[in-house]
XYZ file of C-alpha atoms in Angstrom:
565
model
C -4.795 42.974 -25.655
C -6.435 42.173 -22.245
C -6.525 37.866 -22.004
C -9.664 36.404 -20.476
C -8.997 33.309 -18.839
C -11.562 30.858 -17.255
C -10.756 28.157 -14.921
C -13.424 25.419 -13.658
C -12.860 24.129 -10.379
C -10.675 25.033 -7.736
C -8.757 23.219 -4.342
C -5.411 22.096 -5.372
C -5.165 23.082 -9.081
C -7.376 25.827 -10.176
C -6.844 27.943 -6.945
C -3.180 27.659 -7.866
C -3.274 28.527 -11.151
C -5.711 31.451 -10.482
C -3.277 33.115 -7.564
C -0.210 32.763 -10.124
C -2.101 33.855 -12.748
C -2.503 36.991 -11.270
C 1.378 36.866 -9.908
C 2.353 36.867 -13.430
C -0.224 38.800 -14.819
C -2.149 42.357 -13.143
C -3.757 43.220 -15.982
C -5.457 39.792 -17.021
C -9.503 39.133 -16.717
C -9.269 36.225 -14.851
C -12.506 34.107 -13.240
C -12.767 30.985 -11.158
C -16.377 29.095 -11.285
C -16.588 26.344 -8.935
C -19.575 24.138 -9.250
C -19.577 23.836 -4.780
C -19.492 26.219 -2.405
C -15.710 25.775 -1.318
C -12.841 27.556 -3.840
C -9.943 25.974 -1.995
C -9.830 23.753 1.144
C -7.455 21.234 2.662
C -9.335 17.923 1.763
C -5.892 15.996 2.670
C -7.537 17.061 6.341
C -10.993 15.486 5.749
C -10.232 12.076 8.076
C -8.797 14.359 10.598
C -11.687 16.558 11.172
C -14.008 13.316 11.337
C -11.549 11.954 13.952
C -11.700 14.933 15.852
C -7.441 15.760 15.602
C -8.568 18.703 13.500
C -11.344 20.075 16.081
C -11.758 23.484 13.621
C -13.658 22.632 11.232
C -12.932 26.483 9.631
C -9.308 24.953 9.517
C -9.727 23.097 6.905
C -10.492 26.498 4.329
C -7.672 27.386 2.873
C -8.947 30.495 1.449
C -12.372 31.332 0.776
C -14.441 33.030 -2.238
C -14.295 36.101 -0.898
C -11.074 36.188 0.282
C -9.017 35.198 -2.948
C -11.224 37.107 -4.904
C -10.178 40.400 -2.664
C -6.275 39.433 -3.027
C -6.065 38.449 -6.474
C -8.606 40.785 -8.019
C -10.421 37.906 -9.505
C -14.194 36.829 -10.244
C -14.586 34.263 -7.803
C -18.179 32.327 -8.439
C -19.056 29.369 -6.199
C -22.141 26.910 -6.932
C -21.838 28.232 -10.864
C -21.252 25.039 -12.807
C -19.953 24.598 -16.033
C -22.499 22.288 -18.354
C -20.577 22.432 -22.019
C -17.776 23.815 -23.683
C -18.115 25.228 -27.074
C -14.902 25.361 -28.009
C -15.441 26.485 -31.882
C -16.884 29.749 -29.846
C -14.571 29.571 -27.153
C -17.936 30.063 -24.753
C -18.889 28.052 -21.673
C -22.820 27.541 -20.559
C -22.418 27.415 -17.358
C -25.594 27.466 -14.560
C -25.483 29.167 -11.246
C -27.143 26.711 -8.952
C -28.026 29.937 -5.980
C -30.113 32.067 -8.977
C -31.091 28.963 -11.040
C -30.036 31.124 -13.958
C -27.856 29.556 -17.043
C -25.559 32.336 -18.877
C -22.919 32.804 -21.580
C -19.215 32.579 -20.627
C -16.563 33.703 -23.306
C -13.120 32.803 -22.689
C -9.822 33.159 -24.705
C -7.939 30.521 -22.638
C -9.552 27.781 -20.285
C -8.217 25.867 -17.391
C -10.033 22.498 -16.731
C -9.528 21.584 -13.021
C -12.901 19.693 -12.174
C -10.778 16.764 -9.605
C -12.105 12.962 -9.378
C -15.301 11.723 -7.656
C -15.579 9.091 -5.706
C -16.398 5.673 -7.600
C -19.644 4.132 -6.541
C -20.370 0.593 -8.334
C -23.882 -0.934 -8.623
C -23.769 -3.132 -5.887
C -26.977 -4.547 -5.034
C -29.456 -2.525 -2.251
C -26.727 0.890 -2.684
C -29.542 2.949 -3.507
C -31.640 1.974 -0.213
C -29.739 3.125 2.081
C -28.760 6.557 4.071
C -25.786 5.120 6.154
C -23.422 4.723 3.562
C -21.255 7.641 2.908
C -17.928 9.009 0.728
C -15.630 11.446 1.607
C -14.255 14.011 -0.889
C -15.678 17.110 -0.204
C -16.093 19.750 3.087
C -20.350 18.642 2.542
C -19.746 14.916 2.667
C -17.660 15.390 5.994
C -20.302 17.594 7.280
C -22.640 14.797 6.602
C -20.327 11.785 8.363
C -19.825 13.915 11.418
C -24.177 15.182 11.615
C -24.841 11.146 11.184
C -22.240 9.898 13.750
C -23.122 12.739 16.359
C -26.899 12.483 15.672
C -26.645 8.445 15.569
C -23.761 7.123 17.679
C -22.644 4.509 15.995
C -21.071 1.636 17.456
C -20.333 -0.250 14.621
C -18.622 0.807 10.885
C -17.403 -0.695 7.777
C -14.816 1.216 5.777
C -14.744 -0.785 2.077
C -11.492 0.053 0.421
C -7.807 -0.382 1.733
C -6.348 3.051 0.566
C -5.282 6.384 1.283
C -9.128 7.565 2.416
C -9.611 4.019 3.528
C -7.031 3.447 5.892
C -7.329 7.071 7.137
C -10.902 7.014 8.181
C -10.734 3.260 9.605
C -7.953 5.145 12.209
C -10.307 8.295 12.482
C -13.478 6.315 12.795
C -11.632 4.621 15.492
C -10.701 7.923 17.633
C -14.404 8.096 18.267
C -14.711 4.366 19.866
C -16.099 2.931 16.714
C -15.617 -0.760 16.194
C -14.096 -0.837 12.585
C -13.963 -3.291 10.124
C -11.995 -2.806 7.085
C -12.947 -4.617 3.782
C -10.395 -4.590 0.858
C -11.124 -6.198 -2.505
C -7.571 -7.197 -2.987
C -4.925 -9.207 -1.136
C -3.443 -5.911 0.442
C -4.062 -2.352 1.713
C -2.069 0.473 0.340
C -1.659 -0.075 -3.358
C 1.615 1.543 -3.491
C 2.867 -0.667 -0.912
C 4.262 -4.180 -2.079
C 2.844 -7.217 -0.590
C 5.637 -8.057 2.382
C 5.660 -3.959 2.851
C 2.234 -3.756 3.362
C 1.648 -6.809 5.396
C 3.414 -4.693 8.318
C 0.612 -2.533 7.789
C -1.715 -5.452 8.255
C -0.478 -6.865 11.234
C -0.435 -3.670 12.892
C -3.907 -2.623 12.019
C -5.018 -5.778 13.665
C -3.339 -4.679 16.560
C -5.022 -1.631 17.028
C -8.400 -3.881 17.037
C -9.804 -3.248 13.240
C -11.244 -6.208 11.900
C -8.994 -6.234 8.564
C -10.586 -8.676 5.668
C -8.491 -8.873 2.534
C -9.409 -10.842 -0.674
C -13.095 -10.225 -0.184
C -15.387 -7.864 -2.038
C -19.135 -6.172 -1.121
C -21.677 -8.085 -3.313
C -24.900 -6.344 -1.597
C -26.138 -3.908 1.086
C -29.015 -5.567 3.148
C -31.274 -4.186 5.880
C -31.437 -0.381 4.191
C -27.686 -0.928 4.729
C -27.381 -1.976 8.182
C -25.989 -5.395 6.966
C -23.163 -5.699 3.941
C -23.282 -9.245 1.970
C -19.387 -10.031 1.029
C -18.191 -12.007 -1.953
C -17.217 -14.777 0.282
C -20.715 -14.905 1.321
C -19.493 -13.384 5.020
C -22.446 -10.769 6.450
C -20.897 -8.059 8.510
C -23.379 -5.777 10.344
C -22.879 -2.316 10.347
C -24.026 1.087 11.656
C -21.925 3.240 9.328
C -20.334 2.435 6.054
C -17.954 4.989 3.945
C -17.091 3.526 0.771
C -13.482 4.330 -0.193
C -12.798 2.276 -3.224
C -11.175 4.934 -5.748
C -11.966 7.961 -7.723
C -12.575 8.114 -11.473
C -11.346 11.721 -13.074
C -14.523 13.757 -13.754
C -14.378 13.674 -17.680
C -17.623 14.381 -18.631
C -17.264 17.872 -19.239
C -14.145 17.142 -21.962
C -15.425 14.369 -23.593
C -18.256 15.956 -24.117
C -16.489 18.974 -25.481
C -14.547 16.216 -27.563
C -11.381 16.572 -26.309
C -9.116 13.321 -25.875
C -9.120 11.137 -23.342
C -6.719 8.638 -22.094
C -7.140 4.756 -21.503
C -7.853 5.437 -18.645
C -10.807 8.326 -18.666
C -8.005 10.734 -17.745
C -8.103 13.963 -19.674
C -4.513 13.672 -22.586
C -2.596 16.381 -22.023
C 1.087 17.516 -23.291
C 4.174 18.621 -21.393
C 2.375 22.084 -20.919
C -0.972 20.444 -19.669
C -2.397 22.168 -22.758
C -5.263 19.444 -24.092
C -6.182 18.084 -27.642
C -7.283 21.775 -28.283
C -4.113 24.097 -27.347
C -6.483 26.956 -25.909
C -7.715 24.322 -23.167
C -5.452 23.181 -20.724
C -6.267 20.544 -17.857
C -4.864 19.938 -14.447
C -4.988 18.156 -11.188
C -6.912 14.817 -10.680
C -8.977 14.554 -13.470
C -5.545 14.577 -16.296
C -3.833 11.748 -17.432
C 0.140 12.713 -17.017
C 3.339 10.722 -17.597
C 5.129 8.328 -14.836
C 8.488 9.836 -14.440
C 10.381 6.445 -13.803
C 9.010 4.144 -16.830
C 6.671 7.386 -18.850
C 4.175 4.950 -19.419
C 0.594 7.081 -18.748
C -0.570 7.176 -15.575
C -3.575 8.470 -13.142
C -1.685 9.588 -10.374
C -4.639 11.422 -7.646
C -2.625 13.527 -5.239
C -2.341 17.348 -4.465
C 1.376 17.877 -4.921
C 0.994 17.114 -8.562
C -2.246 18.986 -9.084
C -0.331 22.372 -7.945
C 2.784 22.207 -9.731
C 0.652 22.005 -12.483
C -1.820 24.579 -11.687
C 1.398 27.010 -11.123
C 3.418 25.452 -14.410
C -0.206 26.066 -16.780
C -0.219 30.009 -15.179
C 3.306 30.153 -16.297
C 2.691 28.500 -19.713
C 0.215 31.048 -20.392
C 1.968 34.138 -19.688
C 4.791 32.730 -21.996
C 7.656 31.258 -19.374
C 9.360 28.065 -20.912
C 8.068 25.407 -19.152
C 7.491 21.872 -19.294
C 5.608 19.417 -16.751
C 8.490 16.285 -16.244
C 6.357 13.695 -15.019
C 4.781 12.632 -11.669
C 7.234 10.655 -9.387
C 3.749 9.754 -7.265
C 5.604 10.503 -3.838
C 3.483 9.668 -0.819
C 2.773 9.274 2.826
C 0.255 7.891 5.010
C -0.293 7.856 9.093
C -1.390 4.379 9.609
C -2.363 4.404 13.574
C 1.272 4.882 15.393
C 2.960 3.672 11.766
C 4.151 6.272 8.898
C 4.053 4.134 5.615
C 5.421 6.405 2.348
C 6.560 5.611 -0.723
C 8.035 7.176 -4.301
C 8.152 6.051 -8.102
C 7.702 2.479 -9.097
C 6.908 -0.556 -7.399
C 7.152 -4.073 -7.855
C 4.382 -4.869 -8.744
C 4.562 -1.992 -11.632
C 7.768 -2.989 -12.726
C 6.665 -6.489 -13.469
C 4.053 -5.326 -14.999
C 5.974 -3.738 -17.880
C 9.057 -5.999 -17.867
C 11.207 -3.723 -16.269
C 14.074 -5.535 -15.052
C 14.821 -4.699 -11.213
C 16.320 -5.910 -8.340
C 14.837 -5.564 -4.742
C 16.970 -4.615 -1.839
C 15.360 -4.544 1.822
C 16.771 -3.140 4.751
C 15.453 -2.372 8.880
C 17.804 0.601 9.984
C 16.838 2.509 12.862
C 15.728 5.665 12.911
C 18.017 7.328 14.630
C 21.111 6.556 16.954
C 20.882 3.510 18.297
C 22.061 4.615 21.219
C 19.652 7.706 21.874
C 16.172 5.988 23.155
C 13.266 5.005 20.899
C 15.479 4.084 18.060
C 12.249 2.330 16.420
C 12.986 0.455 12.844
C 12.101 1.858 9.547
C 11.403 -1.040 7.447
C 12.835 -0.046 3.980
C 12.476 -1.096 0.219
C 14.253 -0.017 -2.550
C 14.302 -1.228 -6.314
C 16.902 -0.232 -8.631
C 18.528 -1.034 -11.999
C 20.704 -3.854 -12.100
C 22.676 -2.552 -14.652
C 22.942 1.333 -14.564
C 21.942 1.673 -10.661
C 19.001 3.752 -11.462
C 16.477 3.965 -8.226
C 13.162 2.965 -9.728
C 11.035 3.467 -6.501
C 10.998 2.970 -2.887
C 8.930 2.450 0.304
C 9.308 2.449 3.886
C 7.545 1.932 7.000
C 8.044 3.034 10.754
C 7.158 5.782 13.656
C 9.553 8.239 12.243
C 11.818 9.571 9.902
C 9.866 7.751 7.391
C 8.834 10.710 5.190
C 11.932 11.862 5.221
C 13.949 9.443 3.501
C 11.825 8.601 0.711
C 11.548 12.613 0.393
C 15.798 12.130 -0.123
C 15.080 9.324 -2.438
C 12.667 10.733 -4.434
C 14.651 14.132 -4.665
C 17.470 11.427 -5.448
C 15.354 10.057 -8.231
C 14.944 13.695 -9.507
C 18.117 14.246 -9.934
C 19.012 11.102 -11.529
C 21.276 9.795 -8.814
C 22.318 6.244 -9.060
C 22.220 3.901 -5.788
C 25.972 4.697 -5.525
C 25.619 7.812 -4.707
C 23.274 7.514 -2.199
C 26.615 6.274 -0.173
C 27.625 9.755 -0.915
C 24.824 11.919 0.441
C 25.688 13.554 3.095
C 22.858 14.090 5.086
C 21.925 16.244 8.838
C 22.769 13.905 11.955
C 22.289 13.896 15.461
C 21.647 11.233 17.947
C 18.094 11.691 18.332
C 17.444 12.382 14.442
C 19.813 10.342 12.414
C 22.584 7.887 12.830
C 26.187 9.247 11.245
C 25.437 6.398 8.110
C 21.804 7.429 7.746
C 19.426 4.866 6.680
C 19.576 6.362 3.053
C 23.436 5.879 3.164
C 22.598 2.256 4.003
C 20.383 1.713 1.072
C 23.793 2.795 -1.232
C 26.240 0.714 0.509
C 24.091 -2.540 0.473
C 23.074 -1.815 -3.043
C 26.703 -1.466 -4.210
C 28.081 -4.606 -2.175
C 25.152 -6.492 -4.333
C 26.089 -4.300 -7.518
C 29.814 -4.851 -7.337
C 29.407 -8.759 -6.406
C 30.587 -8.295 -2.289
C 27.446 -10.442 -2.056
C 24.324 -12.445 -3.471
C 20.773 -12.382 -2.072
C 17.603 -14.156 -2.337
C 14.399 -13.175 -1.536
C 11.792 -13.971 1.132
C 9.071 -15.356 -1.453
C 12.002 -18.232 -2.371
C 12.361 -19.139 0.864
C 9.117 -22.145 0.795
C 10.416 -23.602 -2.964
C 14.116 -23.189 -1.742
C 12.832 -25.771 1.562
C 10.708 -27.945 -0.228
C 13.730 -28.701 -2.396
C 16.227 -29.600 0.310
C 17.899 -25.915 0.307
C 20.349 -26.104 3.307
C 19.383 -22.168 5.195
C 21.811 -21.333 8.433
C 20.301 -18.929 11.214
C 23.467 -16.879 12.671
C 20.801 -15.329 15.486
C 21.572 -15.172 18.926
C 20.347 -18.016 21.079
C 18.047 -15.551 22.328
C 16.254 -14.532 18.837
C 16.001 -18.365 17.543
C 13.399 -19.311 20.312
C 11.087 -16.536 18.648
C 10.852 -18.222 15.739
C 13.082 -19.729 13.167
C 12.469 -20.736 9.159
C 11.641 -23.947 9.060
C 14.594 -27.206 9.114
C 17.353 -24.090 9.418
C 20.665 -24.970 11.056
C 21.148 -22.515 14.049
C 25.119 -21.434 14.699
C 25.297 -17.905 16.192
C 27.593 -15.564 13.995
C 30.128 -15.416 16.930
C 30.954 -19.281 16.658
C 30.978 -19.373 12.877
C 34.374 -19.780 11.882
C 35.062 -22.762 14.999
C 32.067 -24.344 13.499
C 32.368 -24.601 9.778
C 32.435 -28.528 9.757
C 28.489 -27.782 10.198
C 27.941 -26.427 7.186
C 27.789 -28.570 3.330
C 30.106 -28.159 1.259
C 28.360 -29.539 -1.768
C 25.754 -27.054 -1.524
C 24.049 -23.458 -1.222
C 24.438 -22.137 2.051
C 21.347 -19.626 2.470
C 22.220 -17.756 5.206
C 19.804 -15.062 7.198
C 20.390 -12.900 10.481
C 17.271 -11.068 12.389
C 17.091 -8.045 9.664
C 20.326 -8.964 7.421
C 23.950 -7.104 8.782
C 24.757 -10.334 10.137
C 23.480 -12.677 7.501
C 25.734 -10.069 4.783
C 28.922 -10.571 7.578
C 28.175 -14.315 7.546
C 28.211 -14.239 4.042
C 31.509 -12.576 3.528
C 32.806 -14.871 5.776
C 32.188 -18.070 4.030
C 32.231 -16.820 0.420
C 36.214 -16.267 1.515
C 36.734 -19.702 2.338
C 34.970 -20.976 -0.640
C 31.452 -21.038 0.290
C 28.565 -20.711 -2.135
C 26.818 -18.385 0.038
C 22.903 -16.826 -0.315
C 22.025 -13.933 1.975
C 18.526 -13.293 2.514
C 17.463 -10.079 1.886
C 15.982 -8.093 4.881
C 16.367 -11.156 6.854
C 13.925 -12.855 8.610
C 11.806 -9.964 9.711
C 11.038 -9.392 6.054
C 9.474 -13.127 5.459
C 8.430 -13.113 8.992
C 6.284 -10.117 8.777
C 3.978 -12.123 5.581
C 4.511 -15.570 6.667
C 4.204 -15.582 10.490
C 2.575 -12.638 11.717
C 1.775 -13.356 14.855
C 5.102 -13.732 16.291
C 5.561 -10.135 14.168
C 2.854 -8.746 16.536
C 5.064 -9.765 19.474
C 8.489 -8.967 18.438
C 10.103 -5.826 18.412
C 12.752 -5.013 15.238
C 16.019 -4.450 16.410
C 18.939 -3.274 13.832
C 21.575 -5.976 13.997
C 24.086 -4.838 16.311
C 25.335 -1.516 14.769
C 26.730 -3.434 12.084
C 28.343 -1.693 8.499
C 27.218 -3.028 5.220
């Protein structure tokens, strides 16, 4: 018997599921109806056409109606939206927005893949104004780009620190925009950590972006040519884009009375199939499982939504399959700085009681030897007990993406941190270092594991002072006049053992180096003469980069020597 299957909405998901669909399946009826005019287009690209790095605008169409339809021998129907579901009919009403006609759908298996929309909150004086924008859609850049070109702007205000945020306060400034950058909480980059992501901030700032954190919109004024903060601040503007978050469009299966998450995301199983097994859901809109603590979880990104658009086609046509979780692997070009991250974070982790430990490190990214050996700052948390990698992140110019991409494959495969010392991974001078930074991760993760030594961490380091905590800077002579941590005792590494009479020995001796080889060689040092020794973990760059920023915006960070963990 000949299957009909109908999938609403297309990009990442539906357009997947469609082509594999057909793949698996020559004989089956299949039809897309997509309530816009675009099937399937790169809206990872969006920013970059604003910015003008993606001049093409045609570039960003990854296939068009016409096009897939000819391929996969499908019915392809743009602007025809889907208004209910009648699922004790298995019929859709669905309206086609070009004839102004409503008609009669049947269906013997559906696909829900309707994405997320932007989230737009009351705020005060929204609804008078025609200089605020959001960006999700191939329309919505069309209109940014008409409004800058027709209008020049000279001022904008991007409101959200994430993903869209970040990338369109870089884009906005390719075309000499002054940009401000408002973010409701303490930190861009939700993914990121605090002391990860206030590398992020510092640079930003560099680049000339106003960058207010902590501080929410309370009103548009002037038909939004002036934006009323929380704090009271007025920033004028010429532009704004609002980039605060998307909420999964739901409407369509709540409606239908299918259930729904905590979190408006669309319940599905392990086979994406819904509440009702002849409906499945996918992509942006679904509520899926974290695959480190498989708590629920909205995880927004296309990698995700077309795994599952290929696993669903699959499901259908009766391959044993099974959706494992999403790790939430991502990546982000902040300005001259790649900033990526996979799984949990700290934040997360606390969150759930999840007991962790946090290891830092500041490899470089290649040989140290071949030139513009820049620093990737690195984070990873891990089990304490089994030496299971929870999640990572990491920030630099280069090789970024791809050692959390080892990581997370790591993660996959349920690799503990010792055998990341085992990997062995591609190396040349100007790609790698022979102990790759991912290698690092394992051996300084083990050395902690096995009890080589103990750390603390840069939010202790203000209690640990104000109670008298002795801390010993084994920096060059050099390095110290940068900056030092407050009432530390300065001996260089290379006159530690002739000047031990320095050092209590009634108490803690919290040692730190620039990024922490030297602090951990320090630390083996003393703990063999008998030494209760503390090594700060990433060293001082780590609490440097939150607590003192502005010798961060000055200093470079160097690996320590070439030293092994």
């Amino acid at each position: 018997m000949r299957k009909k299957i109908v999938i609403v909405g297309g990009v990442a998901g539906g357009a997947t599921a469609a082509a594999r669909l057909r793949r698996l399946d020559e004989q089956a009826e299949i039809v897309l109806l997509e309530r816009g005019g675009y099937i399937s287009f790169a809206n990872c690209g969006l920013p970059y056409h604003i910015g003008g790095i993606i001049e093409n605008r045609d570039d960003l169409l990854v296939q068009t109606a016409e096009g897939m339809a000819a391929r996969f021998n499908l019915s392809v129907r743009p602007y025809n939206e889907v208004t209910a579901i009648h699922r004790n009919k298995k019929e859709l009403t669905v309206h086609n927005h070009l004839t102004d006609e409503t008609y009669t759908e049947m269906y013997d298996v559906l696909i829900l893949s309707p994405g997320a929309s932007p989230v737009k909150p009351p705020i005060s004086g929204l609804q008078e104004t025609d200089n605020v924008f959001t960006l999700r859609s191939i329309p919505d850049t069309d209109q940014i780009n008409h409004y800058i070109d027709l209008h020049q702007p000279k001022k904008a205000v991007v409101i959200g620190g994430g993903f869209i945020g970040v990338e369109m306060a870089e884009n906005l400034h390719a075309r000499e925009i002054h940009v401000t950058l408002v973010e409701m909480q303490d930190q861009v980059m939700a993914p990121m950590d605090y002391e990860m992501a206030a590398i992020l901030h510092n640079h930003i700032r560099q680049q000339g972006v106003q960058l207010i954190l902590a501080d929410g919109v309370s009103a548009f004024l002037q038909s939004g040519n002036q934006i009323q903060l929380s704090s009271g601040k007025l920033l004028h503007t010429d532009l704004t884009i609002m980039a605060i978050g998307v909420k999964p469009e739901n409407q369509l299966a709540k409606e239908a009375g299918l259930t729904l998450g905590e979190r408006g995301g669309i319940l599905v199983n392990n086979a994406m199939q819904t509440s009702d097994p002849s409906i499945y859901a996918i992509g942006d809109a679904v509520e899926v499982t974290d695959y480190i603590n498989r708590q629920p979880a909205m995880i927004p990104l296309a990698g995700p939504a077309n795994k599952q658009g290929r696993l669903v086609a699959d499901h259908i046509c009766g391959r044993p399959v099974a959706y494992p979780g999403t790790l939430g692997s991502a990546v982000v070009k902040v300005f001259q700085l790649t900033a990526a991250s996979t799984g949990n974070n700290e934040k997360r982790l606390k969150q759930l009681h999840i007991p962790y430990e946090a290891l830092h490190i500041h490899p470089g990214a290649h040989a140290g030897y071949y030139p513009g050996a820049d620093p990737i700052s690195m984070k990873m948390l891990y089990d304490p007990v089994t030496g299971k990698i929870l999640g990572a992140q990491a920030i630099g110019s280069k090789g970024v993406e791809k050692r959390i991409d080892v990581l997370a494959t790591a993660m996959r495969g349920r690799l503990t941190v010792e055998d990341l010392q085992e990997l062995e991974l591609s190396y040349a001078p100007p790609y790698s270092s022979a102990k790759d930074p991912v290698n690092m991760l394992g051996f300084a993760a083990t050395n902690l594991r096995e009890g080589m030594v103990t750390s603390f961490q840069w939010h202790e380091v203000d209690n640990l002072n104000a109670s008298g905590a002795f801390f010993l800077d084994v920096r060059d002579d050099d390095e110290v006049v940068q900056g030092i941590i407050p009432d530390a005792h300065h001996i260089p590494l290379s006159q530690l053992r002739t000047r031990l009479q320095e050092l209590p020995e009634n108490k803690t001796v919290h040692v730190y180096c620039r990024v922490g080889v030297r602090g951990y060689i320090a630390a083996r040092m003393l703990s063999q003469r008998g030494y209760d020794v503390k090594n700060l973990d990433g060293g001082y760059a780590t609490w440097q980069a939150v607590f003192r920023p502005e010798e961060a915006a000055v200093t470079a960070l160097p690996m320590d020597d070439s030293g092994t963990i």
